[in-house]
């Protein structure tokens, strides 16, 4: 792998910046100053440093983000702040969010550059469960729980897949936990809108085996642990509890 590609993929800098650093003599490989950005390096065995700081190569990266409201789930946006803007800079250029959360929705979002994992988690064939906490304007009843279990039309002529609905608090404003296996547009909001109810607050708690870290502040992120990454890669669907 070329040295400039190695460093740019790790988000250290642009290729233009890397070439300048090499000319200045601030980049070393195995303790030797390297002045040619096109120098070949082995990511697995060579020790690459910039200004004396070791740069460890990772082919794939996985971040857990506790998405805040007011931020769009996108790689770039000309007008809005994106979820990638919440990650450190400089950062690698091939990161993307897995799926999407609405601008006003909070909670768990996985950000990675692992395309096959993304496809597996989002594929309708795998029925990966996504669980949300929601605050609803309207009284949620056991009859609604049964409707969620059976599936119903949310306005497009197609029944929803069986979903889980747990009532945490019932009243003029109800609090519930919702588990779905689809990713239809505004799905949770549309499910309650079908009963004339409005979602006041929505937060994703889990996606497949990945659970939102309760210690992760809104707007904060951390790298996924090796155990979390392993669980995600091994996950090929869930046994539904509804």
PDB file of C-alpha atoms in Angstrom:
ATOM      1  CA  UNK A   1       0.000   0.000   0.000  1.00  0.00           C
ATOM      2  CA  UNK A   2       1.246   3.511  -0.785  1.00  0.00           C
ATOM      3  CA  UNK A   3       2.209   5.581   2.243  1.00  0.00           C
ATOM      4  CA  UNK A   4      -0.078   8.467   1.294  1.00  0.00           C
ATOM      5  CA  UNK A   5      -3.028   6.097   0.935  1.00  0.00           C
ATOM      6  CA  UNK A   6      -2.224   4.481   4.300  1.00  0.00           C
ATOM      7  CA  UNK A   7      -2.229   7.850   6.076  1.00  0.00           C
ATOM      8  CA  UNK A   8      -5.198   9.335   4.237  1.00  0.00           C
ATOM      9  CA  UNK A   9      -7.359   6.262   4.961  1.00  0.00           C
ATOM     10  CA  UNK A  10      -6.548   6.678   8.644  1.00  0.00           C
ATOM     11  CA  UNK A  11      -7.773  10.265   8.436  1.00  0.00           C
ATOM     12  CA  UNK A  12      -4.399  11.754   9.294  1.00  0.00           C
ATOM     13  CA  UNK A  13      -4.567  14.283   6.481  1.00  0.00           C
ATOM     14  CA  UNK A  14      -5.188  14.842   2.805  1.00  0.00           C
ATOM     15  CA  UNK A  15      -2.781  13.376   0.260  1.00  0.00           C
ATOM     16  CA  UNK A  16      -1.549  16.892  -0.486  1.00  0.00           C
ATOM     17  CA  UNK A  17      -0.810  17.472   3.195  1.00  0.00           C
ATOM     18  CA  UNK A  18       0.897  14.095   3.453  1.00  0.00           C
ATOM     19  CA  UNK A  19       3.182  14.883   0.528  1.00  0.00           C
ATOM     20  CA  UNK A  20       4.158  18.138   2.229  1.00  0.00           C
ATOM     21  CA  UNK A  21       4.889  16.354   5.522  1.00  0.00           C
ATOM     22  CA  UNK A  22       7.101  13.897   3.674  1.00  0.00           C
ATOM     23  CA  UNK A  23       9.023  16.738   2.071  1.00  0.00           C
ATOM     24  CA  UNK A  24       9.517  18.272   5.506  1.00  0.00           C
ATOM     25  CA  UNK A  25      10.807  14.960   6.889  1.00  0.00           C
ATOM     26  CA  UNK A  26       8.128  14.501   9.569  1.00  0.00           C
ATOM     27  CA  UNK A  27       7.007  11.029   8.393  1.00  0.00           C
ATOM     28  CA  UNK A  28       8.965   7.902   9.349  1.00  0.00           C
ATOM     29  CA  UNK A  29       8.599   4.222   8.490  1.00  0.00           C
ATOM     30  CA  UNK A  30      10.306   1.821  10.893  1.00  0.00           C
ATOM     31  CA  UNK A  31      12.236   4.765  12.333  1.00  0.00           C
ATOM     32  CA  UNK A  32      13.564   5.940   8.950  1.00  0.00           C
ATOM     33  CA  UNK A  33      12.526   9.305   7.513  1.00  0.00           C
ATOM     34  CA  UNK A  34      10.579   8.839   4.284  1.00  0.00           C
ATOM     35  CA  UNK A  35      10.328  11.756   1.872  1.00  0.00           C
ATOM     36  CA  UNK A  36       8.383  10.075  -0.943  1.00  0.00           C
ATOM     37  CA  UNK A  37       4.647   9.834  -0.328  1.00  0.00           C
ATOM     38  CA  UNK A  38       4.335   7.023  -2.868  1.00  0.00           C
ATOM     39  CA  UNK A  39       6.648   4.747  -0.842  1.00  0.00           C
ATOM     40  CA  UNK A  40       5.157   1.256  -0.398  1.00  0.00           C
ATOM     41  CA  UNK A  41       4.410   0.190   3.183  1.00  0.00           C
ATOM     42  CA  UNK A  42       2.964  -2.917   4.765  1.00  0.00           C
ATOM     43  CA  UNK A  43       0.045  -1.988   7.065  1.00  0.00           C
ATOM     44  CA  UNK A  44       0.483  -5.219   9.032  1.00  0.00           C
ATOM     45  CA  UNK A  45       4.207  -4.994   9.773  1.00  0.00           C
ATOM     46  CA  UNK A  46       5.572  -1.476   9.208  1.00  0.00           C
ATOM     47  CA  UNK A  47       5.660   1.132  11.992  1.00  0.00           C
ATOM     48  CA  UNK A  48       4.472   4.433  10.517  1.00  0.00           C
ATOM     49  CA  UNK A  49       4.757   7.684  12.512  1.00  0.00           C
ATOM     50  CA  UNK A  50       3.862  11.318  11.825  1.00  0.00           C
ATOM     51  CA  UNK A  51       5.679  13.850  14.014  1.00  0.00           C
ATOM     52  CA  UNK A  52       6.643  10.914  16.232  1.00  0.00           C
ATOM     53  CA  UNK A  53       3.034   9.778  16.712  1.00  0.00           C
ATOM     54  CA  UNK A  54       2.403   6.133  15.729  1.00  0.00           C
ATOM     55  CA  UNK A  55      -0.397   5.674  13.173  1.00  0.00           C
ATOM     56  CA  UNK A  56      -2.066   2.282  13.536  1.00  0.00           C
ATOM     57  CA  UNK A  57      -3.790   1.004  10.419  1.00  0.00           C
ATOM     58  CA  UNK A  58      -7.285  -0.435  10.675  1.00  0.00           C
ATOM     59  CA  UNK A  59      -8.951  -1.723   7.512  1.00  0.00           C
ATOM     60  CA  UNK A  60     -12.371  -1.301   9.129  1.00  0.00           C
ATOM     61  CA  UNK A  61     -13.616   0.925  11.922  1.00  0.00           C
ATOM     62  CA  UNK A  62     -16.825   0.833  13.957  1.00  0.00           C
ATOM     63  CA  UNK A  63     -18.241   3.683  16.025  1.00  0.00           C
ATOM     64  CA  UNK A  64     -21.265   3.802  18.293  1.00  0.00           C
ATOM     65  CA  UNK A  65     -22.892   7.240  18.246  1.00  0.00           C
ATOM     66  CA  UNK A  66     -25.643   8.505  20.524  1.00  0.00           C
ATOM     67  CA  UNK A  67     -27.257  10.699  17.895  1.00  0.00           C
ATOM     68  CA  UNK A  68     -28.771  13.970  19.102  1.00  0.00           C
ATOM     69  CA  UNK A  69     -31.863  15.585  17.632  1.00  0.00           C
ATOM     70  CA  UNK A  70     -31.228  18.289  15.058  1.00  0.00           C
ATOM     71  CA  UNK A  71     -28.499  16.410  13.188  1.00  0.00           C
ATOM     72  CA  UNK A  72     -29.115  14.664   9.858  1.00  0.00           C
ATOM     73  CA  UNK A  73     -28.070  11.088   9.159  1.00  0.00           C
ATOM     74  CA  UNK A  74     -25.905  11.638   6.106  1.00  0.00           C
ATOM     75  CA  UNK A  75     -22.274  11.610   5.029  1.00  0.00           C
ATOM     76  CA  UNK A  76     -22.392  15.202   3.793  1.00  0.00           C
ATOM     77  CA  UNK A  77     -24.991  17.945   3.626  1.00  0.00           C
ATOM     78  CA  UNK A  78     -24.597  21.429   2.210  1.00  0.00           C
ATOM     79  CA  UNK A  79     -26.855  23.054   4.808  1.00  0.00           C
ATOM     80  CA  UNK A  80     -27.216  20.760   7.812  1.00  0.00           C
ATOM     81  CA  UNK A  81     -24.849  19.336  10.407  1.00  0.00           C
ATOM     82  CA  UNK A  82     -24.398  15.600   9.842  1.00  0.00           C
ATOM     83  CA  UNK A  83     -23.715  12.690  12.165  1.00  0.00           C
ATOM     84  CA  UNK A  84     -20.204  12.391  10.705  1.00  0.00           C
ATOM     85  CA  UNK A  85     -19.519  15.965  11.813  1.00  0.00           C
ATOM     86  CA  UNK A  86     -19.789  14.654  15.398  1.00  0.00           C
ATOM     87  CA  UNK A  87     -16.791  12.348  14.910  1.00  0.00           C
ATOM     88  CA  UNK A  88     -13.202  13.541  15.386  1.00  0.00           C
ATOM     89  CA  UNK A  89     -11.292  15.310  12.662  1.00  0.00           C
ATOM     90  CA  UNK A  90      -9.286  14.477  10.761  1.00  0.00           C
ATOM     91  CA  UNK A  91     -11.068  11.188  10.095  1.00  0.00           C
ATOM     92  CA  UNK A  92     -11.051   8.608   7.340  1.00  0.00           C
ATOM     93  CA  UNK A  93     -13.158   9.455   4.303  1.00  0.00           C
ATOM     94  CA  UNK A  94     -14.956   6.130   3.799  1.00  0.00           C
ATOM     95  CA  UNK A  95     -17.106   6.136   6.968  1.00  0.00           C
ATOM     96  CA  UNK A  96     -20.905   6.123   6.669  1.00  0.00           C
ATOM     97  CA  UNK A  97     -23.932   5.650   8.946  1.00  0.00           C
ATOM     98  CA  UNK A  98     -25.685   2.275   8.884  1.00  0.00           C
ATOM     99  CA  UNK A  99     -29.286   3.068   8.083  1.00  0.00           C
ATOM    100  CA  UNK A 100     -30.789   6.374   9.112  1.00  0.00           C
ATOM    101  CA  UNK A 101     -32.521   8.115  11.969  1.00  0.00           C
ATOM    102  CA  UNK A 102     -34.817  11.074  11.353  1.00  0.00           C
ATOM    103  CA  UNK A 103     -33.422  14.503  12.129  1.00  0.00           C
ATOM    104  CA  UNK A 104     -35.520  14.779  15.303  1.00  0.00           C
ATOM    105  CA  UNK A 105     -34.802  11.198  16.460  1.00  0.00           C
ATOM    106  CA  UNK A 106     -32.108  10.405  19.013  1.00  0.00           C
ATOM    107  CA  UNK A 107     -30.196   7.305  19.955  1.00  0.00           C
ATOM    108  CA  UNK A 108     -28.072   4.483  18.668  1.00  0.00           C
ATOM    109  CA  UNK A 109     -26.388   4.868  15.295  1.00  0.00           C
ATOM    110  CA  UNK A 110     -23.598   2.648  13.998  1.00  0.00           C
ATOM    111  CA  UNK A 111     -20.978   4.354  11.835  1.00  0.00           C
ATOM    112  CA  UNK A 112     -18.491   2.209   9.942  1.00  0.00           C
ATOM    113  CA  UNK A 113     -16.798   1.578   6.607  1.00  0.00           C
ATOM    114  CA  UNK A 114     -17.789  -2.106   6.585  1.00  0.00           C
ATOM    115  CA  UNK A 115     -20.071  -2.365   3.566  1.00  0.00           C
ATOM    116  CA  UNK A 116     -20.936  -6.084   3.833  1.00  0.00           C
ATOM    117  CA  UNK A 117     -21.923  -5.691   7.495  1.00  0.00           C
ATOM    118  CA  UNK A 118     -24.111  -2.708   6.592  1.00  0.00           C
ATOM    119  CA  UNK A 119     -25.881  -4.706   3.892  1.00  0.00           C
ATOM    120  CA  UNK A 120     -26.436  -7.590   6.289  1.00  0.00           C
ATOM    121  CA  UNK A 121     -27.924  -5.373   9.000  1.00  0.00           C
ATOM    122  CA  UNK A 122     -30.206  -3.512   6.595  1.00  0.00           C
ATOM    123  CA  UNK A 123     -31.298  -6.420   4.387  1.00  0.00           C
ATOM    124  CA  UNK A 124     -35.042  -7.158   4.693  1.00  0.00           C
ATOM    125  CA  UNK A 125     -34.161 -10.866   4.465  1.00  0.00           C
ATOM    126  CA  UNK A 126     -32.371 -10.814   7.804  1.00  0.00           C
ATOM    127  CA  UNK A 127     -35.178  -9.208   9.854  1.00  0.00           C
ATOM    128  CA  UNK A 128     -32.754  -7.450  12.188  1.00  0.00           C
ATOM    129  CA  UNK A 129     -34.616  -6.074  15.198  1.00  0.00           C
ATOM    130  CA  UNK A 130     -34.456  -2.373  16.029  1.00  0.00           C
ATOM    131  CA  UNK A 131     -35.854  -1.256  19.370  1.00  0.00           C
ATOM    132  CA  UNK A 132     -37.005   2.264  20.243  1.00  0.00           C
ATOM    133  CA  UNK A 133     -38.280   4.168  23.239  1.00  0.00           C
ATOM    134  CA  UNK A 134     -41.138   6.482  22.296  1.00  0.00           C
ATOM    135  CA  UNK A 135     -43.326   9.054  24.000  1.00  0.00           C
ATOM    136  CA  UNK A 136     -46.759   9.148  22.403  1.00  0.00           C
ATOM    137  CA  UNK A 137     -49.567  11.688  22.515  1.00  0.00           C
ATOM    138  CA  UNK A 138     -52.490   9.328  23.046  1.00  0.00           C
ATOM    139  CA  UNK A 139     -53.462   6.409  25.276  1.00  0.00           C
ATOM    140  CA  UNK A 140     -51.801   3.184  24.119  1.00  0.00           C
ATOM    141  CA  UNK A 141     -53.809   0.069  24.979  1.00  0.00           C
ATOM    142  CA  UNK A 142     -53.447  -3.721  24.817  1.00  0.00           C
ATOM    143  CA  UNK A 143     -55.472  -3.579  21.595  1.00  0.00           C
ATOM    144  CA  UNK A 144     -52.654  -1.601  20.009  1.00  0.00           C
ATOM    145  CA  UNK A 145     -50.166  -4.212  21.228  1.00  0.00           C
ATOM    146  CA  UNK A 146     -52.155  -6.874  19.373  1.00  0.00           C
ATOM    147  CA  UNK A 147     -52.348  -4.768  16.208  1.00  0.00           C
ATOM    148  CA  UNK A 148     -48.577  -4.307  16.233  1.00  0.00           C
ATOM    149  CA  UNK A 149     -48.163  -8.059  16.625  1.00  0.00           C
ATOM    150  CA  UNK A 150     -50.459  -8.829  13.696  1.00  0.00           C
ATOM    151  CA  UNK A 151     -49.344  -6.045  11.340  1.00  0.00           C
ATOM    152  CA  UNK A 152     -51.461  -3.323   9.736  1.00  0.00           C
ATOM    153  CA  UNK A 153     -51.596  -0.774   6.929  1.00  0.00           C
ATOM    154  CA  UNK A 154     -49.669   2.439   7.598  1.00  0.00           C
ATOM    155  CA  UNK A 155     -50.857   4.230   4.502  1.00  0.00           C
ATOM    156  CA  UNK A 156     -49.135   2.536   1.592  1.00  0.00           C
ATOM    157  CA  UNK A 157     -51.383  -0.493   1.198  1.00  0.00           C
ATOM    158  CA  UNK A 158     -48.797  -2.870   2.606  1.00  0.00           C
ATOM    159  CA  UNK A 159     -49.079  -4.516   6.009  1.00  0.00           C
ATOM    160  CA  UNK A 160     -46.260  -3.995   8.458  1.00  0.00           C
ATOM    161  CA  UNK A 161     -44.263  -7.000   9.568  1.00  0.00           C
ATOM    162  CA  UNK A 162     -45.135  -8.251  13.068  1.00  0.00           C
ATOM    163  CA  UNK A 163     -43.722  -5.796  15.610  1.00  0.00           C
ATOM    164  CA  UNK A 164     -43.357  -5.670  19.371  1.00  0.00           C
ATOM    165  CA  UNK A 165     -45.079  -3.018  21.481  1.00  0.00           C
ATOM    166  CA  UNK A 166     -44.548  -2.811  25.238  1.00  0.00           C
ATOM    167  CA  UNK A 167     -46.546  -0.265  27.232  1.00  0.00           C
ATOM    168  CA  UNK A 168     -44.331   1.365  29.864  1.00  0.00           C
ATOM    169  CA  UNK A 169     -46.849   4.003  30.917  1.00  0.00           C
ATOM    170  CA  UNK A 170     -50.360   4.600  29.601  1.00  0.00           C
ATOM    171  CA  UNK A 171     -52.119   7.943  29.747  1.00  0.00           C
ATOM    172  CA  UNK A 172     -52.934  11.008  27.692  1.00  0.00           C
ATOM    173  CA  UNK A 173     -49.228  10.785  26.941  1.00  0.00           C
ATOM    174  CA  UNK A 174     -47.991   7.206  26.854  1.00  0.00           C
ATOM    175  CA  UNK A 175     -44.473   5.813  27.010  1.00  0.00           C
ATOM    176  CA  UNK A 176     -43.739   2.649  25.053  1.00  0.00           C
ATOM    177  CA  UNK A 177     -40.999   0.438  23.704  1.00  0.00           C
ATOM    178  CA  UNK A 178     -41.317  -0.559  20.047  1.00  0.00           C
ATOM    179  CA  UNK A 179     -39.390  -3.300  18.234  1.00  0.00           C
ATOM    180  CA  UNK A 180     -39.539  -3.523  14.439  1.00  0.00           C
ATOM    181  CA  UNK A 181     -37.707  -5.585  11.834  1.00  0.00           C
ATOM    182  CA  UNK A 182     -38.247  -3.264   8.883  1.00  0.00           C
ATOM    183  CA  UNK A 183     -36.816   0.115   7.930  1.00  0.00           C
ATOM    184  CA  UNK A 184     -39.704   1.782   6.146  1.00  0.00           C
ATOM    185  CA  UNK A 185     -39.746   5.577   5.879  1.00  0.00           C
ATOM    186  CA  UNK A 186     -40.802   7.192   9.196  1.00  0.00           C
ATOM    187  CA  UNK A 187     -42.119   3.767  10.170  1.00  0.00           C
ATOM    188  CA  UNK A 188     -42.614   4.158  13.928  1.00  0.00           C
ATOM    189  CA  UNK A 189     -44.239   7.571  13.486  1.00  0.00           C
ATOM    190  CA  UNK A 190     -46.529   6.252  10.752  1.00  0.00           C
ATOM    191  CA  UNK A 191     -47.526   3.242  12.840  1.00  0.00           C
ATOM    192  CA  UNK A 192     -48.855   5.451  15.605  1.00  0.00           C
ATOM    193  CA  UNK A 193     -50.270   7.987  13.149  1.00  0.00           C
ATOM    194  CA  UNK A 194     -52.449   5.177  11.802  1.00  0.00           C
ATOM    195  CA  UNK A 195     -54.287   5.303  15.158  1.00  0.00           C
ATOM    196  CA  UNK A 196     -54.437   9.099  15.206  1.00  0.00           C
ATOM    197  CA  UNK A 197     -51.538   9.367  17.657  1.00  0.00           C
ATOM    198  CA  UNK A 198     -48.427  11.510  17.444  1.00  0.00           C
ATOM    199  CA  UNK A 199     -44.866  10.534  18.374  1.00  0.00           C
ATOM    200  CA  UNK A 200     -43.497  13.303  20.609  1.00  0.00           C
ATOM    201  CA  UNK A 201     -40.078  11.786  21.237  1.00  0.00           C
ATOM    202  CA  UNK A 202     -38.228   8.862  19.683  1.00  0.00           C
ATOM    203  CA  UNK A 203     -34.939   7.258  20.657  1.00  0.00           C
ATOM    204  CA  UNK A 204     -33.341   4.111  19.247  1.00  0.00           C
ATOM    205  CA  UNK A 205     -32.045   1.780  21.932  1.00  0.00           C
ATOM    206  CA  UNK A 206     -30.668  -1.151  19.954  1.00  0.00           C
ATOM    207  CA  UNK A 207     -29.980  -2.567  16.516  1.00  0.00           C
ATOM    208  CA  UNK A 208     -29.574  -6.307  16.378  1.00  0.00           C
ATOM    209  CA  UNK A 209     -27.212  -7.263  19.219  1.00  0.00           C
ATOM    210  CA  UNK A 210     -25.784  -3.740  19.545  1.00  0.00           C
ATOM    211  CA  UNK A 211     -27.174  -1.898  22.585  1.00  0.00           C
ATOM    212  CA  UNK A 212     -26.837   1.829  23.150  1.00  0.00           C
ATOM    213  CA  UNK A 213     -24.266   2.370  25.898  1.00  0.00           C
ATOM    214  CA  UNK A 214     -26.180   4.015  28.805  1.00  0.00           C
ATOM    215  CA  UNK A 215     -23.021   5.932  29.742  1.00  0.00           C
ATOM    216  CA  UNK A 216     -22.717   7.501  26.286  1.00  0.00           C
ATOM    217  CA  UNK A 217     -23.955  11.100  26.433  1.00  0.00           C
ATOM    218  CA  UNK A 218     -26.222  12.483  23.726  1.00  0.00           C
ATOM    219  CA  UNK A 219     -23.987  13.637  20.872  1.00  0.00           C
ATOM    220  CA  UNK A 220     -21.045  11.529  22.062  1.00  0.00           C
ATOM    221  CA  UNK A 221     -19.425   8.556  20.356  1.00  0.00           C
ATOM    222  CA  UNK A 222     -16.995   5.751  21.110  1.00  0.00           C
ATOM    223  CA  UNK A 223     -15.369   2.923  19.204  1.00  0.00           C
ATOM    224  CA  UNK A 224     -17.266  -0.348  19.361  1.00  0.00           C
ATOM    225  CA  UNK A 225     -15.633  -3.001  21.495  1.00  0.00           C
ATOM    226  CA  UNK A 226     -14.209  -6.175  19.906  1.00  0.00           C
ATOM    227  CA  UNK A 227     -17.079  -8.114  21.520  1.00  0.00           C
ATOM    228  CA  UNK A 228     -19.692  -5.790  20.001  1.00  0.00           C
ATOM    229  CA  UNK A 229     -18.091  -6.061  16.564  1.00  0.00           C
ATOM    230  CA  UNK A 230     -17.967  -9.854  16.819  1.00  0.00           C
ATOM    231  CA  UNK A 231     -21.638 -10.012  17.866  1.00  0.00           C
ATOM    232  CA  UNK A 232     -22.651  -7.797  14.942  1.00  0.00           C
ATOM    233  CA  UNK A 233     -20.758  -9.929  12.439  1.00  0.00           C
ATOM    234  CA  UNK A 234     -22.222 -13.152  13.808  1.00  0.00           C
ATOM    235  CA  UNK A 235     -25.749 -11.795  13.899  1.00  0.00           C
ATOM    236  CA  UNK A 236     -27.904 -13.013  11.024  1.00  0.00           C
ATOM    237  CA  UNK A 237     -31.366 -12.294  12.385  1.00  0.00           C
ATOM    238  CA  UNK A 238     -33.185 -12.379  15.672  1.00  0.00           C
ATOM    239  CA  UNK A 239     -35.617 -14.724  17.330  1.00  0.00           C
ATOM    240  CA  UNK A 240     -38.611 -12.460  17.716  1.00  0.00           C
ATOM    241  CA  UNK A 241     -40.270 -12.049  21.094  1.00  0.00           C
ATOM    242  CA  UNK A 242     -43.611 -10.771  19.782  1.00  0.00           C
TER     243      UNK A 242
END
